[in-house]
Amino acid sequence: MSASSLVLSMRTMIDREALGELRATLGFRFGEDMFRAEIAQRDFVINRAPADGADVTFSGDQNGLAAVVYGGASFDAVADRLQVERDP
């Protein structure tokens, strides 16, 4: 799955009701591709932008993140492919 496909699918598939009152900034770095997501007021907005300063940043192989998000893998199971900076 390409990095762009992953972030587009997350934007589409996110359960906005489950977000509740969560407010967070997420960063994603997959090679040259960088994205920044803002979660607030049960909305999830993601764009191409630097990931610097995010509350949590995921970097490495986008397929590792896809395995966690869609396949139910643990972060430990994909630690060789996906790095998490700060608190996942």
Short mmCIF file of C-alpha atoms in Angstrom, two decimals:
data_model
loop_
_atom_site.label_atom_id
_atom_site.label_comp_id
_atom_site.label_asym_id
_atom_site.label_seq_id
_atom_site.Cartn_x
_atom_site.Cartn_y
_atom_site.Cartn_z
CA MET A 1 0.00 0.00 0.00
CA SER A 2 1.42 3.41 -0.86
CA ALA A 3 1.76 6.07 1.82
CA SER A 4 -0.85 8.23 0.08
CA SER A 5 -3.29 5.33 -0.11
CA LEU A 6 -2.84 4.61 3.59
CA VAL A 7 -3.53 8.16 4.73
CA LEU A 8 -6.50 8.52 2.39
CA SER A 9 -7.96 5.28 3.72
CA MET A 10 -7.47 6.40 7.33
CA ARG A 11 -9.25 9.67 6.56
CA THR A 12 -12.16 7.72 5.06
CA MET A 13 -12.34 4.84 7.53
CA ILE A 14 -11.82 6.65 10.86
CA ASP A 15 -14.67 6.21 13.32
CA ARG A 16 -15.42 9.83 14.16
CA GLU A 17 -17.76 8.90 17.00
CA ALA A 18 -14.96 6.89 18.65
CA LEU A 19 -12.72 9.98 18.61
CA GLY A 20 -14.92 11.55 21.27
CA GLU A 21 -13.23 14.61 22.74
CA LEU A 22 -9.72 13.54 21.71
CA ARG A 23 -7.48 16.38 20.53
CA ALA A 24 -4.15 15.36 19.02
CA THR A 25 -1.70 16.03 16.24
CA LEU A 26 -0.24 13.00 14.46
CA GLY A 27 2.81 13.00 12.25
CA PHE A 28 3.66 10.43 9.60
CA ARG A 29 7.03 10.01 7.85
CA PHE A 30 7.30 7.32 5.20
CA GLY A 31 10.50 7.90 3.25
CA GLU A 32 10.09 11.20 1.40
CA ASP A 33 6.34 11.31 2.16
CA MET A 34 5.31 13.35 5.20
CA PHE A 35 1.81 13.96 6.51
CA ARG A 36 0.25 15.71 9.48
CA ALA A 37 -3.16 14.87 10.93
CA GLU A 38 -5.21 16.98 13.29
CA ILE A 39 -7.84 15.33 15.46
CA ALA A 40 -10.35 17.67 17.11
CA GLN A 41 -14.10 17.89 17.56
CA ARG A 42 -14.59 14.36 16.20
CA ASP A 43 -12.87 15.27 12.97
CA PHE A 44 -9.72 13.84 11.36
CA VAL A 45 -7.99 16.11 8.86
CA ILE A 46 -4.80 14.91 7.21
CA ASN A 47 -2.61 16.71 4.69
CA ARG A 48 0.87 16.58 3.22
CA ALA A 49 2.89 18.61 5.71
CA PRO A 50 5.95 18.25 7.94
CA ALA A 51 5.42 15.96 10.91
CA ASP A 52 7.57 18.05 13.26
CA GLY A 53 6.08 18.88 16.65
CA ALA A 54 3.27 16.32 16.50
CA ASP A 55 2.01 14.68 19.69
CA VAL A 56 3.04 11.32 18.23
CA THR A 57 4.93 10.54 15.02
CA PHE A 58 4.96 7.28 13.08
CA SER A 59 7.88 6.72 10.73
CA GLY A 60 9.30 3.93 8.64
CA ASP A 61 7.24 1.56 6.53
CA GLN A 62 3.63 2.57 5.93
CA ASN A 63 2.70 -1.10 5.63
CA GLY A 64 3.76 -1.56 9.25
CA LEU A 65 1.22 1.08 10.27
CA ALA A 66 -1.39 -0.53 8.01
CA ALA A 67 -0.78 -3.83 9.82
CA VAL A 68 -1.54 -2.12 13.15
CA VAL A 69 -4.51 -0.04 11.97
CA TYR A 70 -6.21 -2.61 9.74
CA GLY A 71 -4.67 -5.95 10.68
CA GLY A 72 -4.74 -5.69 14.46
CA ALA A 73 -0.96 -6.14 14.82
CA SER A 74 0.69 -4.70 17.91
CA PHE A 75 3.27 -1.95 17.68
CA ASP A 76 5.79 -4.43 19.11
CA ALA A 77 5.09 -6.84 16.24
CA VAL A 78 6.05 -4.21 13.65
CA ALA A 79 8.85 -2.49 15.60
CA ASP A 80 11.39 -3.52 12.96
CA ARG A 81 9.40 -1.61 10.30
CA LEU A 82 7.65 1.18 12.18
CA GLN A 83 9.05 3.58 14.73
CA VAL A 84 6.82 5.51 17.11
CA GLU A 85 8.06 8.75 18.64
CA ARG A 86 6.28 9.76 21.82
CA ASP A 87 3.20 7.96 23.19
CA PRO A 88 1.26 5.81 20.68
#
